[in-house]
Short mmCIF file of C-alpha atoms in Angstrom, two decimals:
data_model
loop_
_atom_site.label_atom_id
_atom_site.label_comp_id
_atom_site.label_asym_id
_atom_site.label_seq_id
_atom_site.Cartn_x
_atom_site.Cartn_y
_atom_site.Cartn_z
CA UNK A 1 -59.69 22.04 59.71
CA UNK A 2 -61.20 18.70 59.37
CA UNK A 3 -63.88 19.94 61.57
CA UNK A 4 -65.22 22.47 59.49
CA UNK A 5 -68.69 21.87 58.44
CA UNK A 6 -68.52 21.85 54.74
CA UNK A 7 -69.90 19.73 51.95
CA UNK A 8 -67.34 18.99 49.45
CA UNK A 9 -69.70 17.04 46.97
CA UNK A 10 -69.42 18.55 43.50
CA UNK A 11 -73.14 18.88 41.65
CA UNK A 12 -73.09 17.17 38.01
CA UNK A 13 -75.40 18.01 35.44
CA UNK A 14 -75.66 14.57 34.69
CA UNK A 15 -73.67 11.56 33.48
CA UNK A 16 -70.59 12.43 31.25
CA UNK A 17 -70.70 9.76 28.12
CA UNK A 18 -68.81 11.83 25.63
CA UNK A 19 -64.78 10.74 25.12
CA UNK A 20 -62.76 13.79 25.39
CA UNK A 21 -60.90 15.16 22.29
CA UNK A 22 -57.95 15.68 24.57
CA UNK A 23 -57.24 11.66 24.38
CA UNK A 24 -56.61 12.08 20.34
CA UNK A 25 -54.94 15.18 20.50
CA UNK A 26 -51.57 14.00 21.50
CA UNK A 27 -51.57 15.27 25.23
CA UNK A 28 -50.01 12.83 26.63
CA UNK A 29 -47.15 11.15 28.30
CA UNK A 30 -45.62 7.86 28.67
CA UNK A 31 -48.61 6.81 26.35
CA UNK A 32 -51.30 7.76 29.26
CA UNK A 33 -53.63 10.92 28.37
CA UNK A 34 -53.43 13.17 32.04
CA UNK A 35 -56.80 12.57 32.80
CA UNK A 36 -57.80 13.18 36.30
CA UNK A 37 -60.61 11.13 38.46
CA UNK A 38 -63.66 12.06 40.63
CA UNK A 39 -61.54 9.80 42.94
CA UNK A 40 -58.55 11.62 43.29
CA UNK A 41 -58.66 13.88 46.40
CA UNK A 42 -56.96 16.48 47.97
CA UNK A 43 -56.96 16.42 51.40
CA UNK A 44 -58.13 19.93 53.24
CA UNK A 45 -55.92 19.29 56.18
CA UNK A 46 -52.41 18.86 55.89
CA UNK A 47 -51.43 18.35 59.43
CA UNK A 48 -50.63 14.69 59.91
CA UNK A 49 -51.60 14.73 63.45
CA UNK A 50 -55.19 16.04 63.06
CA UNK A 51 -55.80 13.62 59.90
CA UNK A 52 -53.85 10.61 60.64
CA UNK A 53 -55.72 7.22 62.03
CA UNK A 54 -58.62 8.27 59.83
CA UNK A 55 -60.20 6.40 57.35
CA UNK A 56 -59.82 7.64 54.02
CA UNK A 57 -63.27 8.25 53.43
CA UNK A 58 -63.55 10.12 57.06
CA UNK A 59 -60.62 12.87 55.83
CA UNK A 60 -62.35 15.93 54.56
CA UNK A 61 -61.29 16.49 50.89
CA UNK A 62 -61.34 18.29 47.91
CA UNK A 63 -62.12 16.81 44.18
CA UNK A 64 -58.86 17.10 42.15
CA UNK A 65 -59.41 19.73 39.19
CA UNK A 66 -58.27 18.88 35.56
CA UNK A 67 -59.37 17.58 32.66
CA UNK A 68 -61.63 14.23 32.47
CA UNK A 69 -61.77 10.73 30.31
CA UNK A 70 -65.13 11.72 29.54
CA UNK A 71 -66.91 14.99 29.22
CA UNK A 72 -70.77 15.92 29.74
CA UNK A 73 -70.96 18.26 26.28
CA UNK A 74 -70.86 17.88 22.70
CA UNK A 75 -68.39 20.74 22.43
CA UNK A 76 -69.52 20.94 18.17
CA UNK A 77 -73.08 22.01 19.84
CA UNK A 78 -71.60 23.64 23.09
CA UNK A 79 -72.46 27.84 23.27
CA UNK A 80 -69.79 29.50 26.35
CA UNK A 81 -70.06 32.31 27.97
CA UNK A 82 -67.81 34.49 29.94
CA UNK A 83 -68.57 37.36 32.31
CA UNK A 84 -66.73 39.45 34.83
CA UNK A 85 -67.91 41.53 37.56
CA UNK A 86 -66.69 43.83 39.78
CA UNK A 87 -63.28 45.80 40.63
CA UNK A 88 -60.59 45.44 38.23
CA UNK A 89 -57.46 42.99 38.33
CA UNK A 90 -54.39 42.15 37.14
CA UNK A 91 -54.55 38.80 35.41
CA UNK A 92 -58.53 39.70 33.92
CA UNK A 93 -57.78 39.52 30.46
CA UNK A 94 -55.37 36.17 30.94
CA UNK A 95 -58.00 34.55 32.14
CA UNK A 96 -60.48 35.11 29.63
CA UNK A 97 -57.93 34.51 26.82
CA UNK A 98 -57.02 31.47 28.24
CA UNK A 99 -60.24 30.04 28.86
CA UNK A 100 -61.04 31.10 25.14
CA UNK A 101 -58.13 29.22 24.03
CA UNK A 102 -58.82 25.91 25.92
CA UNK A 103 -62.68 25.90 24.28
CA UNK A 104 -61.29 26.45 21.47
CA UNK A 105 -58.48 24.79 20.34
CA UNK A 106 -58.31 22.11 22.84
CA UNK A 107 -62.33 21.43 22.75
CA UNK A 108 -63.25 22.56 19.61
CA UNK A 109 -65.82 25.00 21.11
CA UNK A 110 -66.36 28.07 18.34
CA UNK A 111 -69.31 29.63 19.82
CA UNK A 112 -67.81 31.84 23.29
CA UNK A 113 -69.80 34.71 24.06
CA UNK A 114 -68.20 37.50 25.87
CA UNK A 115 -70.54 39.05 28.12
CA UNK A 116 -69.91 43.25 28.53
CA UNK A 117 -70.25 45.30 32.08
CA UNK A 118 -70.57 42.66 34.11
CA UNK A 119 -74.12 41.31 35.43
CA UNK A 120 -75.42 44.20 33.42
CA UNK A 121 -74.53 42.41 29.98
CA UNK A 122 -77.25 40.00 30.63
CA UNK A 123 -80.25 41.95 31.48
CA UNK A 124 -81.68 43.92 28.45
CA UNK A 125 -82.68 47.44 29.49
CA UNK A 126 -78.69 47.90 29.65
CA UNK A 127 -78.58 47.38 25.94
CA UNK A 128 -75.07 45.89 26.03
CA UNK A 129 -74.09 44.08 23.36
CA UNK A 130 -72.37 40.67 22.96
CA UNK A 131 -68.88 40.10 22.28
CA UNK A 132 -67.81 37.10 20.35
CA UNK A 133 -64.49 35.60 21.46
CA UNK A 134 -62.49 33.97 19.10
CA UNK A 135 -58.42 33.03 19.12
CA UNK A 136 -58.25 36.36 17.01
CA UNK A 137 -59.77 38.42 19.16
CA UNK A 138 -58.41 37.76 22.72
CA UNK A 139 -55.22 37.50 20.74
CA UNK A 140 -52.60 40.12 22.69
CA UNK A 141 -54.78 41.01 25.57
CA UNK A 142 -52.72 39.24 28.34
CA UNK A 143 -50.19 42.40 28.01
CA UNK A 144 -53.13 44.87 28.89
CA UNK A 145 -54.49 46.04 32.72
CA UNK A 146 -58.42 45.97 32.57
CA UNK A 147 -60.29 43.76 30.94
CA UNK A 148 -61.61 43.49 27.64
CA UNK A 149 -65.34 42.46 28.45
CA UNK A 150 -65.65 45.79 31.02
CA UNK A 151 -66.84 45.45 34.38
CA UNK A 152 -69.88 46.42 37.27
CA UNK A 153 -71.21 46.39 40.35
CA UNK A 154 -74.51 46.21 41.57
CA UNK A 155 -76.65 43.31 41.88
CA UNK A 156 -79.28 42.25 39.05
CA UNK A 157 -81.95 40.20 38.75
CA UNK A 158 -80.91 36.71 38.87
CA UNK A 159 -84.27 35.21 37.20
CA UNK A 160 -83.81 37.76 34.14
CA UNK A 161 -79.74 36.73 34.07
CA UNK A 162 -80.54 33.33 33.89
CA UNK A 163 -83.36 34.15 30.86
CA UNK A 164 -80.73 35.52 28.84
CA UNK A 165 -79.08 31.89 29.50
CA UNK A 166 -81.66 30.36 27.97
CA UNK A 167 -82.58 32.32 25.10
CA UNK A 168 -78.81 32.51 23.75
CA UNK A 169 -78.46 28.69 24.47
CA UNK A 170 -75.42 28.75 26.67
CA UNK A 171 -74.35 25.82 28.13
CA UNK A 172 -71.56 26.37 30.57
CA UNK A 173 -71.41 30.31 32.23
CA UNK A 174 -67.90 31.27 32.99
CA UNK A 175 -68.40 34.13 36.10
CA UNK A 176 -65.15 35.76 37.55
CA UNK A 177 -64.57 37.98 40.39
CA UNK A 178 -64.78 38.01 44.38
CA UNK A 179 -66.95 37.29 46.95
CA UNK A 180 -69.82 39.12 45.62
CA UNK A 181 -69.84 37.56 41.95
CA UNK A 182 -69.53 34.23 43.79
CA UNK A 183 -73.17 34.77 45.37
CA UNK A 184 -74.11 35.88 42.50
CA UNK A 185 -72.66 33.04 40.58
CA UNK A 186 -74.63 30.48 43.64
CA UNK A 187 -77.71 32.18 43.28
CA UNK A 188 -77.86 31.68 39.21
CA UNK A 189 -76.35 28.32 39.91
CA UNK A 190 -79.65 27.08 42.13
CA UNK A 191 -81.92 29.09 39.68
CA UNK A 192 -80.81 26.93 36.98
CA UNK A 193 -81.17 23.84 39.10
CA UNK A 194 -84.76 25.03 40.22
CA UNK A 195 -85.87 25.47 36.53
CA UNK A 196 -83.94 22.31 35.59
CA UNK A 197 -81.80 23.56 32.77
CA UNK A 198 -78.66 21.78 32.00
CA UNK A 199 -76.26 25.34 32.27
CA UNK A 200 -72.84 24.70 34.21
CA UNK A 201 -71.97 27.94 36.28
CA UNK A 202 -68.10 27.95 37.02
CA UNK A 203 -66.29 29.94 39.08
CA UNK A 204 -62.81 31.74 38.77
CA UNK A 205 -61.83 33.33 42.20
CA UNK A 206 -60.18 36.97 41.80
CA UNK A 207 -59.52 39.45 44.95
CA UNK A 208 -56.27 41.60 45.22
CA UNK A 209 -57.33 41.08 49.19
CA UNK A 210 -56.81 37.34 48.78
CA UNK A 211 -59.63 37.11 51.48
CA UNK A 212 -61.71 33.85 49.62
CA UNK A 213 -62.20 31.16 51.64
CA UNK A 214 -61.10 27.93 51.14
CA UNK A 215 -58.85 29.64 48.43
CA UNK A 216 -55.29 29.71 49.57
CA UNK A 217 -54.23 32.10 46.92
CA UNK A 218 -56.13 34.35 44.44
CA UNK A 219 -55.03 35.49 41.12
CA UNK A 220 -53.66 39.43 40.77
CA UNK A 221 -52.56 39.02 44.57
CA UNK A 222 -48.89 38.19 43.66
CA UNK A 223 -48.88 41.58 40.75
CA UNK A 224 -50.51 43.51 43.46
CA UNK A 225 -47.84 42.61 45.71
CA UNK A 226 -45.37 43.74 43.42
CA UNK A 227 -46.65 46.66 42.88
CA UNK A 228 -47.40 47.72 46.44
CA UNK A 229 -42.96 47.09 47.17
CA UNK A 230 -43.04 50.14 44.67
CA UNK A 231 -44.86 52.32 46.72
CA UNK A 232 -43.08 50.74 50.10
CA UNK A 233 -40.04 51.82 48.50
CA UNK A 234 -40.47 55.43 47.41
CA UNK A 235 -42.57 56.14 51.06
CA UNK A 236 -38.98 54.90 53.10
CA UNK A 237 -37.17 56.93 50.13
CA UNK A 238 -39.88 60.14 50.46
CA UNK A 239 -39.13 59.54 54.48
CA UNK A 240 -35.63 58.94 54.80
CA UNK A 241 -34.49 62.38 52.71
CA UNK A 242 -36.03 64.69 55.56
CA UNK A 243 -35.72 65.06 59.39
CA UNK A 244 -38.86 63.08 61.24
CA UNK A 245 -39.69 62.36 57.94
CA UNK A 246 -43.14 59.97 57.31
CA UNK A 247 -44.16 57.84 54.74
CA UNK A 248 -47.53 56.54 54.86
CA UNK A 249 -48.77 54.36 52.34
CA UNK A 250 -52.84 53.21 52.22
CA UNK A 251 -53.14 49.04 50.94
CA UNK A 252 -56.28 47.01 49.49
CA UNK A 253 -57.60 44.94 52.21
CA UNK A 254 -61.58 45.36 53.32
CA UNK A 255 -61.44 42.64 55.64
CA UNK A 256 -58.15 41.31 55.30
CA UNK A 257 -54.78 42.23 55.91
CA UNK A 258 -52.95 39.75 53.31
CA UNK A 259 -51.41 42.64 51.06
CA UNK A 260 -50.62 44.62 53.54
CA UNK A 261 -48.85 42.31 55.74
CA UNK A 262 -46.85 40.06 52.61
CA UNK A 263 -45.72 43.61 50.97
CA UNK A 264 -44.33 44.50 54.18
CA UNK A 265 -42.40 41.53 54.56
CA UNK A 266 -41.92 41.57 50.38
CA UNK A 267 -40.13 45.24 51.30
CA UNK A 268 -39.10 45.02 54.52
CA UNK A 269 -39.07 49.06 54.95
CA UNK A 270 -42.19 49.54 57.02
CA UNK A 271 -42.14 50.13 61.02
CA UNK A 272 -46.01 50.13 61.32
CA UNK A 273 -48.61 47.67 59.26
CA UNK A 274 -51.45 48.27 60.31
CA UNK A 275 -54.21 45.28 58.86
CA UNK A 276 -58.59 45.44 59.89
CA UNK A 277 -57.95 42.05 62.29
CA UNK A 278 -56.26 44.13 64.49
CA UNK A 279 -57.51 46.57 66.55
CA UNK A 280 -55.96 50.01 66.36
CA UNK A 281 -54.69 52.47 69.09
CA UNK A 282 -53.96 55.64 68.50
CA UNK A 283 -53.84 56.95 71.59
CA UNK A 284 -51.89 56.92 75.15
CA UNK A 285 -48.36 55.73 75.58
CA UNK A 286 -49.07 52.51 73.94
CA UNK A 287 -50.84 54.04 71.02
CA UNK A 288 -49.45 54.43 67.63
CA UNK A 289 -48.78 58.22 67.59
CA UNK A 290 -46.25 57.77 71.00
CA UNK A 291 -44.73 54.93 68.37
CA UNK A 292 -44.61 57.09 66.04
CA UNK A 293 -42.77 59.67 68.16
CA UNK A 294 -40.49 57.27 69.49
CA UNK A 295 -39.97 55.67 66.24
CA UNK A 296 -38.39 59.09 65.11
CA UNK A 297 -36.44 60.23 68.13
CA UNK A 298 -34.80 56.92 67.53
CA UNK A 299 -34.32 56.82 63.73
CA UNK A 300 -35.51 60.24 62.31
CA UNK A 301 -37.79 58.61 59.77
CA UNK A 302 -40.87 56.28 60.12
CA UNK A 303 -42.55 54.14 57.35
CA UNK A 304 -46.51 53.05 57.85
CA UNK A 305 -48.80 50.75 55.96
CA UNK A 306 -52.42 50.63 56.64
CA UNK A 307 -55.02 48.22 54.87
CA UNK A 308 -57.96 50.16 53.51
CA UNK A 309 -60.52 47.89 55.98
CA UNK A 310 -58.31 48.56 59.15
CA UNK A 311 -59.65 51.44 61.87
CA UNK A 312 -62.74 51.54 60.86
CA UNK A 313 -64.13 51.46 64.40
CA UNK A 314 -62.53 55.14 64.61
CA UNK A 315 -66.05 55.70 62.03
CA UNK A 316 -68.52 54.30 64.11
CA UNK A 317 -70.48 57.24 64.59
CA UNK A 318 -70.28 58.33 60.97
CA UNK A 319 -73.31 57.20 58.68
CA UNK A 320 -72.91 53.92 56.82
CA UNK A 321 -72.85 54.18 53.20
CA UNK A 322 -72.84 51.33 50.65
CA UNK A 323 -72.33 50.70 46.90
CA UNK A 324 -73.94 49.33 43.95
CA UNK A 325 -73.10 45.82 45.36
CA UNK A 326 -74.49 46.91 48.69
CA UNK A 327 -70.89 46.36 50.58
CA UNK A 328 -70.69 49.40 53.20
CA UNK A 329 -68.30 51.90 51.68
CA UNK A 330 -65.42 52.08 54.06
CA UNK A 331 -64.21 55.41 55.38
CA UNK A 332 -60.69 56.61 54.41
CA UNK A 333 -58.31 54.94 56.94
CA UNK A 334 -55.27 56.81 55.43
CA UNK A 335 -56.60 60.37 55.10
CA UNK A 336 -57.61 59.75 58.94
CA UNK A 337 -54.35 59.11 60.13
CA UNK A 338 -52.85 61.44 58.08
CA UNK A 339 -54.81 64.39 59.58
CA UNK A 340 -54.29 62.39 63.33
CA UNK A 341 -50.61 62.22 62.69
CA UNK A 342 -50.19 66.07 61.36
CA UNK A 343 -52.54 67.29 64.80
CA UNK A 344 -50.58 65.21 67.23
CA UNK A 345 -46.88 66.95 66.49
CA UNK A 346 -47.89 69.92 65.35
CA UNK A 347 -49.82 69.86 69.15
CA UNK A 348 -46.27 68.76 70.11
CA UNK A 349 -44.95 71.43 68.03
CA UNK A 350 -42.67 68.74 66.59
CA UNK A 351 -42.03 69.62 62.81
CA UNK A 352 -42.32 66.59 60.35
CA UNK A 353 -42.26 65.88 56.72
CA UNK A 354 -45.67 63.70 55.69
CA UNK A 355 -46.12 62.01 52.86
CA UNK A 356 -49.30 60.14 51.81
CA UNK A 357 -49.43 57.51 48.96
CA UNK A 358 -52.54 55.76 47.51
CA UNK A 359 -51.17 53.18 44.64
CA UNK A 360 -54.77 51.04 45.09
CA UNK A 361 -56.06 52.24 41.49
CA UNK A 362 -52.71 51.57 39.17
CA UNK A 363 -52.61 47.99 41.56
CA UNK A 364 -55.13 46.89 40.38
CA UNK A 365 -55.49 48.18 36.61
CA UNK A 366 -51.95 46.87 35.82
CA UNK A 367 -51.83 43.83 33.98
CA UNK A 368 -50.35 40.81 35.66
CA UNK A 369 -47.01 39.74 36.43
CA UNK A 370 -45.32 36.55 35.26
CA UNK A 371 -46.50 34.77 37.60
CA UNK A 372 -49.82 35.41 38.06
CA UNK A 373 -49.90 34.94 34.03
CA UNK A 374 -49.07 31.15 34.57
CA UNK A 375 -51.69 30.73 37.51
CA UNK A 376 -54.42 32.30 35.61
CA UNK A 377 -53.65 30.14 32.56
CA UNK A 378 -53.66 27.02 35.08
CA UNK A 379 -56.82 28.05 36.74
CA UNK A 380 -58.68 29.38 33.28
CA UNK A 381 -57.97 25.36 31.59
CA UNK A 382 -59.21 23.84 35.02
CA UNK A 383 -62.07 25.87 35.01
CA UNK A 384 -62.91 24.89 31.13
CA UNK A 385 -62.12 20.87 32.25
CA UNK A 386 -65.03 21.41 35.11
CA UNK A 387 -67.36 23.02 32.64
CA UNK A 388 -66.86 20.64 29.88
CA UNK A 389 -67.39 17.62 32.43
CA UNK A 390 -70.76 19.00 33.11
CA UNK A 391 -69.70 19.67 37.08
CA UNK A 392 -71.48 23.18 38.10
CA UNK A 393 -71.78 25.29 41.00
CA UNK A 394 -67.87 25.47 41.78
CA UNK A 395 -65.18 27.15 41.75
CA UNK A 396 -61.21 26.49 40.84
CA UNK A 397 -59.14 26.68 43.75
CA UNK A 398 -55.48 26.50 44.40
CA UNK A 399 -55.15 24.64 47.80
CA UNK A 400 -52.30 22.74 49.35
CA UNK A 401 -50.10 22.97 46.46
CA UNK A 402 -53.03 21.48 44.01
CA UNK A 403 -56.13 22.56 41.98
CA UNK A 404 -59.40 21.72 43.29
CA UNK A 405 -62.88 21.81 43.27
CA UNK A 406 -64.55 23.97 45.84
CA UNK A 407 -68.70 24.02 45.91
CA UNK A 408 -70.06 27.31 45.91
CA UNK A 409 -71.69 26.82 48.90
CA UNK A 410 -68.67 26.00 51.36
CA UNK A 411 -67.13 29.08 49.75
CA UNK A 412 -69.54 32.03 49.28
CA UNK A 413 -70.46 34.35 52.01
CA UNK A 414 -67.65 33.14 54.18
CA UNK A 415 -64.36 35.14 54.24
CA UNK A 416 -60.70 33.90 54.88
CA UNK A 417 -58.69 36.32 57.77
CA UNK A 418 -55.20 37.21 58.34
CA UNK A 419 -54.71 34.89 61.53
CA UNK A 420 -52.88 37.21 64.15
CA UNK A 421 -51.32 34.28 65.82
CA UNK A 422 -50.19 32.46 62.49
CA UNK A 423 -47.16 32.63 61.09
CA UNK A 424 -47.73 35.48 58.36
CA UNK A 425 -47.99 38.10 61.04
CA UNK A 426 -45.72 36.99 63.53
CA UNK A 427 -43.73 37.19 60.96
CA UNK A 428 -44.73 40.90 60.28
CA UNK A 429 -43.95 41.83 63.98
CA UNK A 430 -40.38 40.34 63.82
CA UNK A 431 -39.44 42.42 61.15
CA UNK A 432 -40.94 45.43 61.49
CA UNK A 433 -40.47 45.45 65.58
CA UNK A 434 -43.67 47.16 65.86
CA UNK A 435 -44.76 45.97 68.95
CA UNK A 436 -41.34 47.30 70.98
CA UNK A 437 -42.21 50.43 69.97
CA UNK A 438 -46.33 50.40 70.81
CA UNK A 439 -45.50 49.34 74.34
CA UNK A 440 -42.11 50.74 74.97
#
């Protein structure tokens, strides 16, 4: 990777001359506060042979998140704010309490606007009202799905957004969500710059599809994972009880296969996984219904998972719809094959037992699981330690084992993919033994 062209410099609002209130707080050990430098780097590439003979300055690298010696704000004059935008997640409301938390107890930042419906809580014709966050009132909401501020899609006008920045006197903008809240989040970034406002935009990275790039893990992918071994589960139960019985079971995944493929492997039940960076057949002796077939003269039952985003090309003489955010609305993948799957045997006259599940909407409404509650905590103080240090335009990433500093730039509008060589699906293959049975 070291030949990726990226810029890995971190904008600063300006110098940071303030000592930070974590150095008399006690948070400390062997009589050192854990302050982090500018200095410390992560290195992108781990590979020894593609980084090694390098100078140090030559290796690509990311700045080391965490809090620093000395911090850009006055946090007794500091106003937050904290928005997020579209689908829902598990791990939401973690975030936002945590990030509440850190201002506020470990900064000493009382004024934390919660900003409602997304993008739409900043324009006025929406007439959504502020929410202010205090200890008190995020106080419980880590064991609820949603989140607490509410949530949209659809673009807004970035000038007006960053207006209501400047007329409630925020200082640093907390914005969480995907790939589309990122652009959003570098567009009101380098509106702020162009007006020259001192307003840190951080970002917090959240996808169930775990498709960010240069993020090696998003929050709510680990609870979605969970949840999706639920629905592997009763599909190979639903299957296994009849003759040629099916269980077919629909994943999150536009553009990437990531759930799809680590739930399979998570519950090793399936036969088929099915992920968008792989082309489908359906037909012929190789395709997947002759699989299928085979699949259940040889075992009587057959277990499928299909990411939402794969097959699509089966659509593309179908008119193109898109949302509120303007992504193209993807056609239904699993309804598809179910109706392709019923035609083929009952043309075979081949009874079987189908049965179609769709857990996307309790995935991702669920609140998280124990572990995703500990990496949104981790990435909600990070984010607060860039913000307070007066760094902007970034987001918190976990990547190779550490928290870093990604720019906006490298990261928005660019999309991480399942690699079908790597090790994740070759993986997938092995256990599933999918491919014997396409080209049997």
């Amino acid at each position: 990777m070291k030949n990726m062209n990226i810029n890995t410099t971190i904008p600063v609002l300006g110098p940071a001359r303030i000592p930070s209130p974590l150095a008399s707080q006690g948070l400390a050990y062997a009589g050192k506060a854990r302050f982090m430098k500018d200095e410390y780097r992560i290195s992108v590439d781990v590979r020894v042979d593609r980084v090694s003979g390098e100078n140090q300055d030559d290796i690509l690298s990311f700045e080391q998140a965490g809090p620093r010696e000395k911090i850009y704000f006055d946090p007794s004059k500091l106003k937050c704010a904290v928005a997020n935008c579209g689908g829902l997640c598990p791990g939401l409301n973690d975030i936002i309490r945590s990030i509440v938390l850190e201002l506020y107890h470990v900064y000493g930042v009382k004024n934390i606007f919660g900003i409602r419906y997304g993008l739409q809580g900043f324009i006025p014709k929406f007439g959504h009202d502020l929410i202010d966050l205090t200890p008190q009132r995020v106080s419980g909401i880590q064991n609820t799905g949603g989140s607490m501020l509410g949530s949209s899609r659809g673009g807004q006008d970035i000038g007006e957004i960053v207006d209501c920045l400047e007329r409630i006197g925020v200082g640093v903008l907390f914005m969480v969500g995907g790939d589309g809240t990122l652009m959003a989040s570098k567009a009101i970034g380098d509106e702020i710059l162009n007006r020259g406002l001192k307003i840190s935009v951080v970002g917090i990275p959240k996808t169930i599809d775990n498709d960010i790039f240069l993020v090696s893990r998003s929050f709510g992918f680990d609870s979605a994972v969970d949840v999706a071994t639920l629905a592997i589960k009763g599909a190979h139960n639903e299957a296994e009880a009849y003759p040629n019985g099916i269980g077919l079971i629909k994943l999150m995944g536009r553009h990437s296969g990531f759930l799809a493929a680590t739930a399979a492997l998570a519950q090793p039940d399936a036969n088929f996984v099915l992920i968008p960076e792989e082309e489908i057949l359906l037909h012929g002796e190789n395709g997947l219904l002759a699989a299928i077939e085979r699949r259940l003269a040889l075992r009587k039952h057959a277990v499928i998972i299909v990411a939402e985003g794969a097959g699509q090309n089966f659509f593309e003489n179908k008119d193109i719809e898109h949302d509120a955010s303007g992504n193209v609305k993807l056609k239904d993948i699993g309804l598809f094959l179910k109706a392709e799957i019923s035609d083929y045997f009952k043309s075979k006259e081949i009874p079987i037992s189908l049965k179609y599940i769709d857990p996307s909407y309790i995935i991702r409404s669920l609140p998280a699981n124990a572990n995703d509650s500990v990496f949104c905590g981790l990435l909600a103080r990070d984010a607060v330690h860039a913000g307070m240090a007066g760094k902007t335009n970034l987001l918190i990433s976990f990547w190779n084992n550490n928290y870093v500093h990604v720019p906006m730039d490298a990261s928005a509008g660019r999309r991480k993919k399942l690699d079908p060589s790597g090790r994740l699906w070759q993986s997938v293959l092995e256990t599933t033994g999918q491919n014997s049975l396409f080209y049997a």
